[in-house]
Short mmCIF file of C-alpha atoms in Angstrom, two decimals:
data_model
loop_
_atom_site.label_atom_id
_atom_site.label_comp_id
_atom_site.label_asym_id
_atom_site.label_seq_id
_atom_site.Cartn_x
_atom_site.Cartn_y
_atom_site.Cartn_z
CA MET A 156 12.72 -3.39 1.12
CA PRO A 157 12.23 -0.07 -0.24
CA GLU A 158 9.07 -0.43 -2.69
CA GLY A 159 8.69 1.51 -6.46
CA HIS A 160 7.79 4.63 -5.03
CA SER A 161 10.60 5.22 -3.52
CA ILE A 162 12.74 4.03 -6.57
CA HIS A 163 10.79 6.70 -8.40
CA ARG A 164 11.51 8.93 -6.13
CA LEU A 165 14.91 8.70 -6.09
CA ALA A 166 15.24 8.80 -9.83
CA ARG A 167 12.66 12.45 -9.20
CA GLN A 168 15.96 13.44 -6.48
CA PHE A 169 18.98 12.30 -9.40
CA ARG A 170 16.96 14.32 -11.57
CA SER A 171 16.62 17.31 -10.04
CA VAL A 172 19.89 17.65 -8.28
CA PHE A 173 22.11 16.45 -10.81
CA ALA A 174 21.31 16.56 -13.84
CA GLY A 175 23.09 17.80 -16.76
CA GLN A 176 26.82 18.01 -13.92
CA ARG A 177 29.24 16.62 -14.34
CA LEU A 178 30.03 13.97 -11.16
CA ALA A 179 32.94 12.41 -9.52
CA VAL A 180 32.00 9.11 -8.65
CA SER A 181 34.45 7.06 -5.70
CA SER A 182 33.87 3.89 -3.85
CA PRO A 183 35.40 4.68 -0.52
CA GLN A 184 34.35 1.22 0.66
CA GLY A 185 37.07 -0.36 -2.18
CA ARG A 186 34.29 -2.93 -3.53
CA PHE A 187 32.88 -1.61 -6.77
CA THR A 188 35.94 1.23 -8.24
CA ALA A 189 36.52 -0.38 -11.36
CA GLY A 190 32.69 0.31 -12.00
CA ALA A 191 33.26 3.97 -10.44
CA ALA A 192 36.63 4.54 -13.38
CA GLN A 193 33.89 4.01 -15.89
CA LEU A 194 31.77 6.78 -14.79
CA ASP A 195 34.21 9.40 -12.29
CA GLY A 196 34.53 12.73 -14.36
CA HIS A 197 31.09 11.98 -16.51
CA VAL A 198 27.86 13.76 -16.75
CA LEU A 199 24.60 12.94 -15.54
CA VAL A 200 22.00 12.95 -18.32
CA ASP A 201 19.33 11.13 -17.14
CA ALA A 202 17.84 9.13 -14.11
CA GLU A 203 15.07 6.60 -14.54
CA ALA A 204 13.22 3.66 -12.81
CA HIS A 205 11.44 0.91 -13.45
CA GLY A 206 10.17 -1.12 -10.13
CA LYS A 207 12.70 -1.24 -8.44
CA GLN A 208 15.71 -0.71 -10.23
CA LEU A 209 17.23 2.74 -10.56
CA PHE A 210 19.11 3.78 -13.20
CA LEU A 211 21.40 6.59 -13.73
CA GLY A 212 22.44 7.19 -16.59
CA PHE A 213 26.05 8.98 -18.65
CA ASP A 214 27.17 11.04 -21.06
CA ASN A 215 29.94 7.95 -22.19
CA GLU A 216 26.00 5.72 -22.66
CA LEU A 217 26.91 3.97 -19.31
CA PHE A 218 24.56 3.16 -16.67
CA LEU A 219 24.44 2.33 -13.47
CA ARG A 220 22.40 0.55 -12.63
CA ILE A 221 21.15 -0.04 -8.94
CA HIS A 222 19.07 -2.59 -6.83
CA LEU A 223 18.66 -1.37 -3.49
CA GLY A 224 17.05 -4.49 -1.43
CA LEU A 225 16.68 -5.20 1.72
CA TYR A 226 19.52 -3.01 2.86
CA GLY A 227 20.15 -0.59 0.46
CA ALA A 228 19.43 3.89 1.00
CA PHE A 229 20.98 6.70 -0.22
CA ASP A 230 22.06 9.75 1.67
CA PHE A 231 22.07 13.58 0.18
CA GLY A 232 24.40 16.21 0.72
CA GLY A 233 24.90 20.00 -0.43
CA ASP A 234 24.90 23.40 -0.57
CA GLU A 235 21.93 26.49 -0.12
CA THR A 236 20.85 25.27 -4.15
CA PHE A 237 20.19 21.48 -2.27
CA ARG A 238 16.60 20.66 -1.79
CA GLY A 239 15.22 17.12 -1.14
CA SER A 240 15.58 13.65 1.17
CA SER A 241 18.32 13.27 2.93
CA SER A 242 18.00 9.71 3.03
CA ILE A 243 16.32 7.49 0.70
CA GLY A 244 16.05 4.11 1.18
CA ALA A 245 15.41 0.97 3.10
CA PRO A 246 12.75 1.12 5.84
CA ARG A 247 15.32 -0.49 8.11
CA ARG A 248 17.57 2.53 7.91
CA VAL A 249 15.36 5.24 7.78
CA GLY A 250 11.55 4.47 8.36
CA GLU A 251 8.73 3.80 6.16
CA HIS A 252 8.88 7.52 5.23
CA GLU A 253 12.00 9.37 3.46
CA VAL A 254 14.37 12.12 5.23
CA ALA A 255 13.17 15.74 4.07
CA ASP A 256 17.05 18.31 4.53
CA ASP A 257 14.01 21.42 3.41
CA GLY A 258 16.54 24.19 4.15
CA GLY A 259 20.19 22.33 3.06
CA MET A 260 23.64 22.82 4.15
CA ALA A 261 23.61 26.46 6.12
CA ALA A 262 28.00 26.16 5.20
CA TYR A 263 28.55 23.72 2.39
CA ALA A 264 32.37 22.28 2.13
CA GLY A 265 32.13 19.46 0.68
CA PRO A 266 30.98 16.27 1.35
CA PRO A 267 31.92 14.52 4.69
CA GLU A 268 34.26 11.77 5.41
CA PRO A 269 32.30 8.72 4.65
CA ARG A 270 30.74 6.73 6.90
CA GLY A 271 30.60 3.24 7.09
CA ALA A 272 30.34 0.66 4.25
CA VAL A 273 29.98 3.25 1.23
CA ARG A 274 29.65 1.48 -2.20
CA VAL A 275 29.46 4.48 -4.25
CA ARG A 276 30.36 7.83 -3.69
CA LEU A 277 28.68 10.48 -6.63
CA VAL A 278 29.76 14.34 -6.01
CA SER A 279 29.39 16.83 -8.13
CA ASP A 280 29.42 20.87 -7.32
CA HIS A 281 26.93 21.80 -4.75
CA GLY A 282 25.94 18.32 -3.60
CA TRP A 283 26.96 14.16 -3.01
CA ALA A 284 25.27 11.17 -2.75
CA ASP A 285 26.09 8.11 -0.50
CA LEU A 286 24.89 5.25 -1.46
CA ARG A 287 25.46 1.90 1.35
CA GLY A 288 23.74 -2.02 1.04
CA PRO A 289 22.25 -2.24 -2.58
CA THR A 290 21.75 -5.87 -3.53
CA ALA A 291 23.21 -4.91 -6.78
CA CYS A 292 25.93 -1.74 -7.87
CA GLU A 293 27.30 -2.29 -11.64
CA VAL A 294 27.83 -0.24 -14.60
CA VAL A 295 25.95 -1.55 -17.91
CA THR A 296 25.41 -1.00 -21.37
CA GLU A 297 22.52 0.04 -23.13
CA HIS A 298 21.99 -3.18 -24.37
CA GLU A 299 21.89 -5.18 -20.55
CA ARG A 300 19.76 -2.74 -19.42
CA SER A 301 17.34 -2.61 -21.94
CA ALA A 302 17.51 -7.00 -20.99
CA VAL A 303 17.22 -5.83 -17.37
CA LEU A 304 13.62 -4.55 -18.09
CA ALA A 305 12.64 -7.19 -20.31
CA ARG A 306 12.33 -9.35 -17.66
CA LEU A 307 10.17 -7.19 -15.86
CA GLY A 308 6.56 -6.70 -15.41
CA PRO A 309 4.60 -3.28 -15.56
CA ASP A 310 5.42 -0.73 -13.90
CA PRO A 311 2.17 1.72 -12.36
CA LEU A 312 4.36 4.72 -12.24
CA GLN A 313 5.25 4.38 -15.76
CA PRO A 314 3.18 6.90 -17.67
CA ASP A 315 3.63 4.31 -20.44
CA ALA A 316 2.59 1.22 -18.57
CA ASP A 317 -0.33 -0.72 -20.20
CA PRO A 318 -2.58 -2.11 -17.39
CA GLU A 319 -3.40 -5.69 -20.28
CA GLU A 320 -0.42 -7.09 -19.54
CA PHE A 321 -0.46 -7.10 -15.70
CA VAL A 322 -3.87 -8.73 -16.31
CA ARG A 323 -2.49 -11.10 -18.86
CA ARG A 324 0.70 -11.75 -16.84
CA LEU A 325 -1.71 -11.84 -13.32
CA THR A 326 -4.28 -13.92 -14.56
CA GLN A 327 -2.99 -16.57 -16.49
CA ARG A 328 -0.79 -17.72 -13.57
CA ASN A 329 -2.01 -20.69 -11.27
CA SER A 330 0.53 -19.63 -8.14
CA PRO A 331 -1.54 -17.68 -5.38
CA VAL A 332 -1.57 -13.70 -6.26
CA GLY A 333 0.13 -12.93 -3.33
CA GLN A 334 3.01 -14.87 -4.40
CA LEU A 335 2.10 -12.92 -7.95
CA LEU A 336 2.06 -9.11 -6.90
CA MET A 337 5.66 -10.13 -5.60
CA ASN A 338 7.19 -11.23 -8.99
CA GLN A 339 8.93 -8.28 -10.59
CA GLU A 340 8.07 -10.16 -13.89
CA VAL A 341 4.13 -9.51 -13.04
CA LEU A 342 4.45 -6.60 -11.43
CA ALA A 343 7.48 -4.24 -10.83
CA GLY A 344 7.69 -1.84 -7.55
CA VAL A 345 5.33 -4.19 -5.78
CA GLY A 346 6.75 -5.20 -3.24
CA ASN A 347 5.58 -6.16 0.91
CA VAL A 348 3.43 -3.13 2.39
CA TYR A 349 1.74 -2.71 -1.49
CA ARG A 350 1.18 -6.34 -1.16
CA ALA A 351 -1.02 -6.75 1.34
CA GLU A 352 -2.99 -3.73 1.43
CA LEU A 353 -3.90 -3.86 -2.22
CA LEU A 354 -5.21 -7.11 -1.71
CA PHE A 355 -6.89 -5.95 1.49
CA ARG A 356 -8.81 -3.06 -0.43
CA ALA A 357 -9.85 -5.28 -2.97
CA GLN A 358 -10.86 -7.56 -0.97
CA ILE A 359 -8.90 -10.58 -2.85
CA PRO A 360 -8.42 -14.01 -0.71
CA PRO A 361 -3.84 -13.79 -1.02
CA ARG A 362 -4.17 -18.02 -1.42
CA GLN A 363 -6.26 -17.75 -4.30
CA PRO A 364 -4.85 -18.66 -7.98
CA GLY A 365 -4.41 -15.35 -10.54
CA LYS A 366 -5.79 -17.79 -12.30
CA GLN A 367 -9.87 -17.81 -10.55
CA VAL A 368 -9.37 -13.39 -10.49
CA LEU A 369 -11.19 -11.80 -12.52
CA GLN A 370 -10.14 -9.57 -15.63
CA ALA A 371 -11.99 -6.53 -14.43
CA THR A 372 -10.88 -7.31 -10.45
CA ALA A 373 -6.99 -7.38 -12.14
CA LEU A 374 -7.25 -4.94 -13.74
CA ASP A 375 -9.17 -2.66 -10.32
CA LEU A 376 -6.10 -3.86 -8.23
CA TRP A 377 -4.09 -2.19 -11.04
CA LYS A 378 -5.56 1.46 -10.85
CA ASP A 379 -5.64 1.15 -7.26
CA ALA A 380 -1.82 0.52 -7.21
CA VAL A 381 -1.51 3.46 -10.06
CA VAL A 382 -2.62 6.01 -6.90
CA LEU A 383 -1.33 4.90 -4.20
CA MET A 384 1.56 4.19 -5.17
CA ALA A 385 1.59 7.72 -6.57
CA ASP A 386 0.23 8.97 -3.38
CA GLY A 387 3.23 7.22 -2.27
CA VAL A 388 5.88 9.18 -4.45
CA ALA A 389 4.21 12.77 -3.55
CA ALA A 390 3.89 11.68 0.17
CA GLY A 391 6.92 9.63 0.25
CA ARG A 392 5.81 7.18 2.14
CA ILE A 393 3.48 4.34 2.24
CA VAL A 394 -0.76 5.26 3.78
CA THR A 395 -3.55 3.04 2.43
CA THR A 396 -5.89 3.82 4.62
CA ARG A 397 -9.15 5.61 3.34
CA PRO A 398 -10.12 9.10 5.45
CA GLU A 399 -12.83 7.84 7.04
CA HIS A 400 -10.56 4.71 8.78
CA ARG A 401 -8.58 7.25 10.51
CA GLY A 402 -9.46 9.13 13.41
CA ASP A 403 -8.57 13.06 12.70
CA GLN A 404 -9.98 12.94 8.84
CA SER A 405 -8.05 16.51 8.93
CA GLN A 406 -4.56 16.20 9.52
CA PRO A 407 -1.93 13.34 7.54
CA ALA A 408 -2.15 9.95 8.64
CA PRO A 409 -0.11 9.07 11.84
CA ALA A 410 2.37 5.47 11.15
CA SER A 411 -0.68 3.90 13.45
CA GLU A 412 -3.16 4.48 10.79
CA ALA A 413 -1.20 4.71 7.55
CA HIS A 414 -2.42 0.84 7.02
CA TYR A 415 -5.49 -1.52 7.01
CA VAL A 416 -2.70 -5.49 7.90
CA TYR A 417 0.29 -4.18 7.08
CA LYS A 418 2.43 -5.56 10.74
CA ARG A 419 -1.09 -5.76 12.27
CA GLN A 420 -0.94 -9.75 13.09
CA GLY A 421 -3.61 -9.40 16.34
CA LEU A 422 -4.82 -6.83 16.55
CA PRO A 423 -8.71 -5.49 14.84
CA CYS A 424 -9.43 -4.76 11.61
CA ARG A 425 -10.30 -1.77 11.04
CA ILE A 426 -13.65 -3.05 8.50
CA CYS A 427 -14.69 -5.37 10.56
CA GLY A 428 -13.17 -6.16 13.89
CA THR A 429 -11.62 -9.68 12.78
CA ALA A 430 -7.76 -9.86 14.03
CA VAL A 431 -5.85 -9.51 11.61
CA ALA A 432 -3.93 -12.53 10.30
CA MET A 433 0.08 -12.66 9.44
CA THR A 434 1.91 -16.32 7.42
CA ASP A 435 4.83 -16.55 5.33
CA MET A 436 4.24 -16.59 1.63
CA ALA A 437 7.66 -16.27 -0.86
CA ALA A 438 9.77 -16.07 2.67
CA ARG A 439 7.88 -12.81 2.86
CA LYS A 440 5.54 -12.10 6.26
CA LEU A 441 1.98 -11.98 4.82
CA TYR A 442 -1.00 -9.65 6.72
CA TRP A 443 -4.66 -10.07 5.49
CA CYS A 444 -8.55 -10.24 7.66
CA PRO A 445 -9.72 -13.60 7.25
CA SER A 446 -12.76 -11.67 6.83
CA CYS A 447 -12.99 -9.74 4.61
CA GLN A 448 -10.24 -10.91 2.13
CA ALA A 449 -12.35 -14.89 2.83
CA GLY A 450 -13.02 -14.99 -0.80
#
């Protein structure tokens, strides 16, 4: 599932490519025809991400709310003015990073014929975006948008986020911290990769109850999430290993050295050499080092 850094990259790309432009909105697949008709011909005013939720705001005071879920992804294209990623979305589709398209199309003649089940297509004079496979894709009002945001926890990528609110929500609950970090009402935007890596870097046992996490530790966890997720926005991929724990410190981290524990079950811990463990927690695979995170 795309994590919060990818959704913020999407918002940034929509602001860059489509903000201030009148868009043709359609649903080639047919499942979003009524919603597309409400937005068709209107100007995109803004794009905002909070956690894993993306809101595209239009000049008729309606919003397109999108949650990519496990399989959702956007494809983009356009003329020579288009700059950005050609695909942002589910790792199962595009990997743990976004695919860059730095040169745009050599000869732009409008969007291509839809491929596959395109839920919604947005087209300007200079580019297009196709959405496939989202968990949620709906038109909402400002009141409905606010209701969604009110249910979410603070987002480490929001400059006005309240760290103390995260600390309060984490340390007042008795559920395992590994489960709480995946709860979007506690912390918005963190998914399975960041969950495993943040806990490893903080040396927190995944099954430790939230109530037993010291407030200072929880605050450090937040600060680390801010740094790692901001790096993810900048790089378009999740890299959590420190340079000293990689082979060639002068080069970007290869995929094989990008993480400490995520999907490294059975391999030696990069710090202590203990075999990385894996189990299920909250219906997702959990990775941790039994020694470094022994508590």
